[in-house]
XYZ file of C-alpha atoms in Angstrom:
595
model
C 0.000 0.000 0.000
C 1.335 3.369 -1.033
C 0.652 5.315 2.154
C 2.933 8.320 2.026
C 4.851 8.079 5.293
C 6.402 11.484 4.749
C 3.140 13.377 5.254
C 2.420 11.530 8.477
C 5.942 12.153 9.753
C 5.751 15.829 8.877
C 2.446 16.274 10.642
C 3.489 14.253 13.667
C -0.139 13.339 14.409
C -2.055 10.227 15.388
C -2.304 7.199 13.118
C -4.948 8.014 10.508
C -8.051 6.109 9.661
C -8.312 4.952 6.048
C -11.117 4.257 3.615
C -11.067 2.379 0.329
C -12.873 3.998 -2.573
C -13.248 2.540 -6.054
C -12.812 4.917 -8.982
C -13.217 3.362 -12.415
C -12.381 -0.303 -12.862
C -9.992 -1.617 -10.222
C -8.131 1.602 -9.382
C -8.095 1.643 -5.584
C -7.641 5.021 -3.935
C -6.491 5.141 -0.330
C -7.568 8.303 1.489
C -5.823 9.055 4.802
C -7.754 11.398 7.088
C -5.711 13.265 9.704
C -8.003 15.778 11.338
C -8.364 18.484 8.725
C -5.254 17.227 6.932
C -5.591 14.788 4.072
C -3.312 13.036 1.657
C -4.700 11.070 -1.260
C -2.738 8.025 -2.392
C -3.547 5.692 -5.262
C -2.489 2.054 -4.975
C -0.976 0.311 -7.970
C -3.819 -1.170 -9.925
C -4.304 -2.529 -13.389
C -5.634 0.788 -14.672
C -2.875 2.815 -16.263
C -3.380 6.291 -14.801
C -2.517 6.013 -11.114
C -1.244 9.072 -9.289
C -1.114 10.470 -5.791
C -1.786 13.919 -4.368
C -0.507 15.483 -1.180
C -0.869 18.991 0.166
C 1.903 21.086 1.639
C 2.513 24.705 2.533
C 5.696 26.228 1.168
C 7.042 29.511 2.485
C 8.256 32.114 0.018
C 11.944 31.161 0.233
C 11.167 27.484 -0.408
C 9.138 28.562 -3.450
C 12.127 30.606 -4.630
C 14.237 27.459 -4.454
C 11.731 25.384 -6.388
C 11.129 27.957 -9.131
C 14.862 28.384 -9.761
C 15.640 24.655 -9.799
C 17.452 24.585 -6.446
C 16.665 22.204 -3.628
C 17.845 20.307 -0.566
C 17.265 16.735 0.499
C 14.529 17.857 2.878
C 12.720 19.890 0.250
C 13.008 17.085 -2.307
C 11.340 14.703 0.137
C 8.327 17.018 0.201
C 7.918 18.155 -3.422
C 9.814 15.476 -5.363
C 13.153 15.465 -7.138
C 11.906 17.143 -10.335
C 9.048 19.482 -9.361
C 7.369 21.666 -11.967
C 5.135 24.563 -10.917
C 1.960 24.529 -12.992
C 0.896 27.768 -14.670
C -2.539 27.252 -13.181
C -4.359 27.909 -9.932
C -2.962 31.026 -8.249
C 0.345 30.760 -10.145
C 0.306 34.274 -11.629
C -0.601 35.996 -8.358
C 2.042 33.982 -6.494
C 4.792 34.765 -9.016
C 3.982 38.486 -9.005
C 4.358 38.614 -5.223
C 7.568 36.574 -5.291
C 9.093 38.934 -7.849
C 8.051 41.932 -5.761
C 9.566 40.653 -2.516
C 12.730 38.881 -3.719
C 16.310 40.167 -3.833
C 18.936 38.567 -6.085
C 22.171 37.880 -4.204
C 25.566 37.691 -5.895
C 27.801 34.680 -5.303
C 29.220 34.946 -1.744
C 32.964 35.405 -1.479
C 33.474 33.613 1.857
C 31.674 31.638 4.524
C 31.690 34.784 6.688
C 28.996 36.176 4.393
C 25.834 35.874 6.494
C 23.856 34.652 3.474
C 26.422 32.014 2.428
C 24.344 29.218 3.964
C 20.599 28.828 3.521
C 18.722 26.869 6.175
C 15.737 24.743 5.109
C 13.588 23.481 7.998
C 11.130 20.627 7.570
C 8.804 19.749 10.471
C 9.005 16.189 11.775
C 6.362 16.679 14.427
C 4.695 19.341 16.592
C 7.954 20.304 18.343
C 10.617 18.777 16.117
C 12.260 20.150 12.993
C 14.965 18.841 10.711
C 17.345 21.348 9.136
C 19.279 21.124 5.917
C 21.634 23.683 4.384
C 22.575 25.021 0.972
C 26.116 26.357 0.581
C 25.572 29.159 -1.925
C 29.272 29.398 -2.718
C 29.031 26.048 -4.500
C 26.101 27.085 -6.706
C 28.064 29.556 -8.791
C 24.958 31.568 -9.741
C 23.051 34.549 -8.278
C 20.552 33.469 -5.671
C 16.947 34.589 -5.002
C 16.517 35.672 -1.368
C 13.073 36.404 0.036
C 12.980 39.855 1.638
C 9.205 40.266 1.895
C 9.169 39.231 5.566
C 11.995 41.522 6.692
C 11.106 43.547 9.775
C 10.671 47.276 9.122
C 12.173 49.768 11.535
C 9.249 52.104 12.101
C 9.380 55.826 12.981
C 7.138 57.100 15.744
C 7.864 60.762 16.495
C 5.049 60.995 19.063
C 6.374 58.027 21.050
C 9.947 59.322 20.947
C 8.836 62.768 22.084
C 6.909 61.349 25.027
C 9.736 59.049 26.039
C 12.815 61.255 25.647
C 11.446 64.778 26.048
C 8.557 64.312 28.482
C 9.944 61.372 30.441
C 6.890 59.112 30.086
C 6.396 55.791 28.369
C 4.397 56.106 25.104
C 0.699 56.452 25.824
C -0.669 55.089 22.527
C 0.532 51.529 23.122
C -0.527 48.499 25.122
C 2.212 46.716 27.075
C 3.568 43.210 27.477
C 5.986 42.376 30.281
C 8.631 39.781 31.046
C 7.571 36.155 31.450
C 8.156 35.495 35.142
C 7.081 31.881 34.746
C 10.294 31.359 32.793
C 12.410 33.658 34.974
C 10.895 34.040 38.462
C 14.065 35.773 39.717
C 12.997 38.943 37.878
C 10.507 39.609 40.671
C 13.212 39.029 43.275
C 15.405 41.591 41.491
C 12.676 44.220 41.549
C 11.966 43.617 45.238
C 15.683 43.829 46.039
C 16.136 47.126 44.140
C 13.094 48.566 45.930
C 14.443 47.470 49.297
C 17.844 49.038 48.552
C 16.274 52.168 47.082
C 18.335 51.638 43.908
C 16.091 53.589 41.555
C 18.498 53.554 38.592
C 18.864 49.760 38.537
C 15.149 49.307 39.162
C 14.112 51.589 36.301
C 16.603 50.007 33.948
C 15.408 46.469 34.766
C 11.823 47.475 34.150
C 12.723 49.221 30.878
C 14.314 46.058 29.510
C 11.406 43.881 30.633
C 8.505 45.655 28.943
C 7.384 45.813 25.327
C 5.116 48.523 23.892
C 2.846 46.923 21.306
C -0.035 47.848 19.012
C -1.322 47.323 15.496
C -0.529 49.715 12.665
C -3.679 51.043 11.028
C -4.040 51.999 7.384
C -3.484 55.720 7.933
C -0.228 55.131 9.811
C 0.919 52.676 7.167
C 0.278 55.139 4.348
C 2.106 57.883 6.297
C 5.287 55.838 6.739
C 7.408 58.093 4.509
C 6.037 61.259 6.084
C 6.991 59.777 9.452
C 10.534 59.258 8.192
C 10.765 62.892 7.079
C 9.453 64.055 10.448
C 12.088 61.980 12.219
C 14.894 63.389 10.057
C 13.745 66.938 10.782
C 13.548 66.239 14.513
C 16.992 64.661 14.439
C 18.498 67.625 12.595
C 16.970 70.025 15.100
C 18.913 68.504 17.998
C 21.990 67.191 16.166
C 25.043 69.039 17.394
C 27.520 67.299 15.065
C 27.694 69.809 12.236
C 30.297 68.034 10.104
C 30.547 69.319 6.507
C 28.537 66.500 4.970
C 26.956 66.427 1.546
C 23.476 65.108 1.011
C 22.950 62.688 -1.830
C 21.565 65.503 -3.997
C 24.709 67.621 -3.563
C 27.148 65.083 -4.991
C 29.066 66.355 -8.007
C 31.620 63.978 -9.500
C 32.587 63.849 -13.143
C 34.435 60.542 -13.489
C 33.089 58.066 -12.800
C 29.547 59.439 -12.649
C 27.960 59.553 -9.191
C 24.267 60.368 -9.063
C 21.482 60.524 -6.525
C 18.059 59.344 -7.499
C 14.908 57.815 -6.123
C 16.020 54.261 -6.798
C 13.306 51.614 -6.547
C 15.159 49.454 -4.023
C 15.606 52.268 -1.499
C 12.182 51.295 -0.123
C 12.181 48.092 1.985
C 10.891 45.154 -0.060
C 8.639 44.140 2.819
C 6.942 47.568 2.776
C 6.474 47.415 -1.012
C 4.923 43.948 -0.677
C 2.604 45.088 2.120
C 1.458 48.033 0.008
C 0.568 45.647 -2.819
C -1.366 43.089 -0.804
C -3.366 45.711 1.154
C -4.586 47.642 -1.891
C -8.105 46.220 -1.506
C -8.269 46.627 2.263
C -6.147 46.915 5.401
C -7.486 44.716 8.241
C -7.153 46.323 11.664
C -4.951 43.536 13.066
C -2.951 42.768 9.935
C 0.363 44.439 10.891
C 1.831 44.449 14.389
C 4.329 46.997 15.732
C 6.438 46.444 18.832
C 8.905 48.641 20.702
C 12.048 47.665 22.522
C 14.416 49.456 24.855
C 17.973 48.459 23.967
C 21.575 48.821 24.991
C 24.808 47.088 23.849
C 23.759 47.587 20.249
C 24.129 45.542 17.137
C 23.073 46.505 13.639
C 19.562 47.874 13.736
C 19.610 48.700 17.457
C 21.262 51.690 19.102
C 22.474 51.890 22.698
C 20.097 53.421 25.247
C 17.323 53.797 22.718
C 13.687 53.004 22.220
C 13.150 51.531 18.780
C 10.008 50.354 17.002
C 9.621 47.788 14.258
C 6.744 46.454 12.192
C 6.515 42.674 11.931
C 5.299 41.611 8.454
C 3.441 38.340 8.168
C 4.987 35.282 6.564
C 3.829 34.549 3.017
C 3.000 30.875 2.549
C 1.382 29.075 -0.360
C -0.557 25.830 -0.190
C 0.284 23.616 -3.144
C -1.059 20.285 -4.279
C 1.840 17.958 -5.106
C 0.756 15.621 -7.925
C 3.026 12.616 -8.504
C 2.608 9.727 -10.972
C 2.606 6.093 -9.980
C 1.864 4.577 -13.366
C 4.579 4.882 -16.033
C 2.940 7.593 -18.118
C -0.095 9.819 -17.536
C -1.017 13.205 -18.919
C -3.247 15.707 -17.102
C -5.619 17.412 -19.532
C -7.946 19.381 -17.252
C -8.013 20.611 -13.662
C -11.343 21.049 -11.872
C -11.361 23.686 -9.134
C -13.663 25.278 -6.598
C -13.169 28.995 -5.951
C -14.046 31.625 -3.365
C -15.968 34.637 -4.658
C -13.904 37.161 -2.701
C -10.362 38.217 -3.648
C -9.343 40.806 -1.030
C -7.547 40.098 2.236
C -9.924 38.084 4.393
C -9.788 35.753 7.373
C -11.955 33.004 5.879
C -13.233 31.720 2.564
C -16.097 29.739 1.108
C -15.372 27.526 -1.894
C -18.482 27.442 -4.070
C -17.820 28.579 -7.618
C -16.782 25.816 -9.982
C -13.915 26.578 -12.328
C -11.963 24.455 -14.747
C -8.590 25.033 -16.387
C -7.393 23.194 -19.473
C -3.964 21.752 -18.816
C -2.768 19.588 -21.724
C 0.470 18.979 -19.842
C 3.383 16.786 -20.946
C 3.215 13.234 -19.673
C 4.469 12.713 -16.138
C 7.039 10.011 -15.534
C 8.162 8.561 -12.240
C 10.277 11.093 -10.327
C 8.376 14.036 -11.820
C 5.854 16.043 -9.856
C 3.542 18.939 -10.574
C 2.970 21.645 -7.992
C -0.428 23.302 -8.264
C -0.624 26.545 -6.203
C -4.062 26.773 -4.604
C -3.995 29.599 -2.074
C -1.760 32.355 -0.734
C -1.737 33.104 2.969
C -0.104 35.769 5.122
C 0.420 34.362 8.584
C 1.418 35.245 12.080
C 0.754 31.648 13.026
C 3.526 29.252 14.008
C 2.081 26.007 15.315
C 5.430 24.966 16.778
C 5.081 27.653 19.470
C 2.752 28.208 22.390
C 1.168 30.689 21.957
C 1.281 30.034 18.217
C 2.619 33.403 17.066
C 5.772 34.390 15.236
C 7.233 36.471 18.070
C 8.101 35.889 21.718
C 5.570 38.106 23.484
C 4.391 36.386 26.679
C 0.761 35.798 27.476
C -0.942 38.054 29.992
C -1.077 35.186 32.498
C 2.690 34.698 32.150
C 3.583 38.321 32.929
C 0.997 39.296 35.542
C 3.504 38.493 38.303
C 5.971 41.003 36.881
C 3.326 43.705 36.616
C 2.225 43.103 40.214
C 5.837 43.569 41.351
C 6.078 46.744 39.227
C 2.855 48.057 40.783
C 4.168 47.327 44.280
C 7.364 49.229 43.431
C 5.316 52.289 42.370
C 3.566 52.230 45.733
C 6.786 51.814 47.710
C 8.724 54.468 45.765
C 6.389 57.297 44.672
C 9.237 58.985 42.794
C 8.954 56.242 40.159
C 5.720 57.871 39.021
C 7.325 61.259 38.338
C 8.919 62.086 34.961
C 12.708 61.760 34.875
C 13.713 62.389 31.246
C 17.445 62.748 31.941
C 17.854 59.468 33.796
C 19.483 56.635 31.872
C 18.655 58.244 28.518
C 14.968 57.441 28.811
C 15.014 54.305 30.945
C 13.974 56.493 33.865
C 10.672 57.436 32.250
C 7.828 57.568 34.744
C 6.044 54.296 35.455
C 2.754 56.067 36.144
C 1.252 55.384 32.723
C 2.183 51.704 32.403
C -0.944 49.595 32.092
C -1.639 45.923 32.970
C -0.358 43.284 30.533
C -2.442 42.334 27.509
C -2.782 39.307 25.278
C -1.886 40.003 21.651
C -4.218 37.822 19.604
C -4.252 38.842 15.940
C -6.133 36.908 13.309
C -3.755 33.970 12.687
C -3.873 34.054 8.900
C -5.283 36.156 6.084
C -5.968 34.827 2.588
C -4.967 36.915 -0.415
C -6.332 36.874 -3.949
C -7.980 33.753 -5.308
C -8.529 30.842 -2.926
C -9.000 27.535 -4.707
C -9.743 23.945 -3.887
C -8.779 21.035 -6.102
C -11.950 19.147 -7.052
C -10.948 16.866 -9.918
C -8.200 15.915 -12.356
C -8.845 14.674 -15.862
C -6.114 12.409 -17.212
C -5.385 10.822 -20.583
C -3.644 7.457 -20.790
C -1.928 7.043 -24.181
C -1.512 3.291 -23.604
C -5.250 2.692 -23.326
C -6.385 5.813 -25.232
C -8.687 6.511 -22.296
C -9.674 9.837 -20.737
C -10.739 9.680 -17.078
C -12.068 12.351 -14.728
C -11.011 11.684 -11.130
C -12.827 13.230 -8.194
C -10.293 14.409 -5.600
C -10.620 14.523 -1.860
C -11.585 17.967 -0.528
C -8.539 20.224 -0.206
C -7.624 20.533 3.512
C -7.342 23.809 5.336
C -4.101 22.731 6.983
C -0.990 20.897 5.823
C 2.696 20.480 6.618
C 4.925 23.539 6.351
C 8.427 23.749 4.901
C 10.441 26.908 5.587
C 13.753 28.307 4.368
C 15.579 31.513 5.142
C 18.509 33.602 6.325
C 19.097 35.844 9.318
C 19.009 39.500 8.220
C 19.024 42.987 9.752
C 19.185 46.649 8.751
C 22.163 49.063 8.082
C 23.027 50.614 4.680
C 22.479 48.288 1.704
C 24.820 47.730 -1.224
C 23.562 46.431 -4.574
C 25.040 45.865 -8.030
C 23.228 46.550 -11.305
C 24.224 44.753 -14.504
C 24.002 45.925 -18.104
C 20.820 43.879 -18.554
C 19.139 45.726 -15.693
C 19.362 42.814 -13.230
C 19.993 43.885 -9.639
C 22.177 41.738 -7.377
C 21.820 42.443 -3.669
C 24.996 42.218 -1.611
C 23.030 43.272 1.452
C 24.209 45.120 4.548
C 27.452 47.018 4.933
C 28.846 48.797 8.012
C 27.155 46.277 10.295
C 27.427 47.402 13.916
C 28.851 50.854 13.076
C 26.005 52.664 14.831
C 28.081 55.532 16.236
C 31.047 57.654 15.054
C 33.434 55.872 17.418
C 32.413 52.550 15.844
C 33.000 53.656 12.243
C 34.443 50.934 10.020
C 35.218 50.088 6.405
C 33.775 47.142 4.462
C 35.331 45.827 1.262
C 33.172 43.909 -1.231
C 34.124 42.278 -4.544
C 32.346 43.752 -7.572
C 30.672 40.935 -9.563
C 31.476 40.548 -13.248
C 29.002 42.375 -15.465
C 28.316 45.156 -12.943
C 27.806 48.583 -14.487
C 26.434 50.568 -11.513
C 26.849 50.383 -7.733
C 23.899 51.408 -5.568
C 24.297 52.338 -1.901
C 20.916 52.945 -0.282
C 19.486 53.703 3.128
C 16.261 51.756 3.541
C 15.552 52.129 7.248
C 14.821 54.973 9.710
C 18.489 55.842 10.075
C 21.043 58.255 8.620
C 24.267 56.906 7.116
C 27.454 58.969 7.145
C 29.761 57.732 4.418
C 33.270 59.082 4.874
C 34.647 57.525 1.679
C 33.820 55.187 -1.205
C 36.844 53.778 -3.035
C 37.366 51.343 -5.913
C 40.522 49.202 -5.970
C 41.534 47.372 -9.168
C 43.371 44.060 -8.924
C 46.307 45.849 -10.625
C 46.597 48.089 -7.554
C 45.057 51.220 -9.059
C 42.560 52.981 -6.769
C 39.876 55.590 -7.395
C 38.075 57.557 -4.697
C 34.498 58.089 -5.828
C 32.915 60.042 -2.976
C 33.707 61.558 0.391
C 31.650 62.917 3.288
C 28.218 61.843 2.071
C 25.088 61.765 4.191
C 22.316 59.329 3.205
C 18.876 60.027 4.640
C 16.182 57.318 4.739
C 14.988 56.248 1.278
C 17.990 57.884 -0.445
C 20.422 56.145 -2.776
C 23.672 57.123 -4.456
C 24.468 55.366 -7.729
C 28.023 55.109 -9.030
C 29.080 54.029 -12.519
C 31.708 51.270 -12.553
C 34.561 52.085 -14.985
C 34.850 49.866 -18.057
C 36.947 46.797 -17.357
C 36.739 47.095 -13.577
C 33.753 44.761 -13.080
C 34.889 41.354 -11.869
C 38.398 42.743 -11.337
C 37.952 45.231 -8.501
C 36.584 45.765 -5.017
C 34.598 48.627 -3.525
C 35.427 49.850 -0.015
C 32.764 51.768 1.910
C 33.824 53.551 5.098
C 31.578 55.284 7.598
C 28.905 54.770 10.232
C 25.160 55.255 10.716
C 22.815 56.650 13.350
C 19.332 55.319 14.056
C 16.521 57.855 14.231
C 15.609 56.732 17.748
């Protein structure tokens, strides 16, 4: 019996019940029911058009691997060794979103490159995952990296003003607090600081243990760029470092040409993707924003600062994996059920019948067709409790911390008075902090067409027979395969080729978040590059002290000095003829977050 053990292993659920159903002659179909999950498997029979169907969710990076012919052993076990994505179902919508949210990476030069190794995780059970890796250095080709889920550093001038100027925690947020069930000693620390009257340590401990949180509404989302401009103006008003810096618009170099322009990739890919998928509506709980008080910075976080970031949902696509069992079958028509709605919505109702002519080449053993059926944007991660994609504790887990905080306010009334100069904001008054909340967004939203596979019509050239097969109802849930890199913010370097293709190197000046931490990064220029792009895509200002090209012959050319890049600005530099593939670019400087 051809029960597909993989699906059961991936789901990690109880042994399924089975039912035998006869479809045409002696073709026996085995249907395995696993809650709302289903996999349809056809036993070998004497009819000549046996196939099997399973359902799986693929995240956007896994889809990027499949569509470019790359894979790992784990991914192959899910979609087959020679998968082909059908130009049917929600294919066109899926591909448009993938193109919008994907960066092309050049070949990494060393294993120190943070994107040199791609991790592919396949679930083995509810709390168990198996990881596999791709070494991109061995591929020898540019690589598609999904950037549509990258967190967006988010400006909030009102919150910053309240926190740093007025000495109060932002009033337009709810709050989550530390999980004292995991770390009960946090309460002991607070009680000890109160007993000792150590206000500085107490305020700092509380600052690190709380998280401002709320959803971004449509108006705030649309005003993102205005918020960036407001933050730049506020920063300039208090900035005392008046170094003679040029803005991108003030650059004047004759050879090679250096220009400033509104380059398309200066906007975060995740923001561009969000703008596309919310054109027909912006649900109130679609996009979450959280704040964090930080010290001991890394890239994207500045010391003694309050930063905010939007958390985009993960894009995942449910596909039907169709695999042949008989030697040769050809799918001629696909029967589908469709939802009438197409905007972002939390549920769907499959009623409309739809058919798509296929007339596909014959499948042979080892081949598989992937039929995209629905696109989802999720905060849900069933491997976690609670099942969300961040580590915010439940209200019940942090009530103990809040009770200790409340007791501290009673014992030390000065904690409820503004103290804007204490610990660069960590001493903000505790008067306005509210009890912990549960953050419970809608787990998943469906985008565009939502389809269910109803039937497949096959043609068997050996018997000259056409057969329409009814298919088990498409499940709402399936196994999930994920792939990805760790990424952050900082200035971004990209290379443009003569054909117009853009290769993303990614971050430069990582960790250089203050003048005293300024550094220089050297990157090889890929062959075929005609233009370098250095862009600032986050709420931060980059100060570039120098950009220099070095040819392998030893010749150097300084292209720019003392440049300031505001958010959403890019400088573009022509690469001299003959220097592509034979030179490096060195970028020196630092950046400052608009916190």
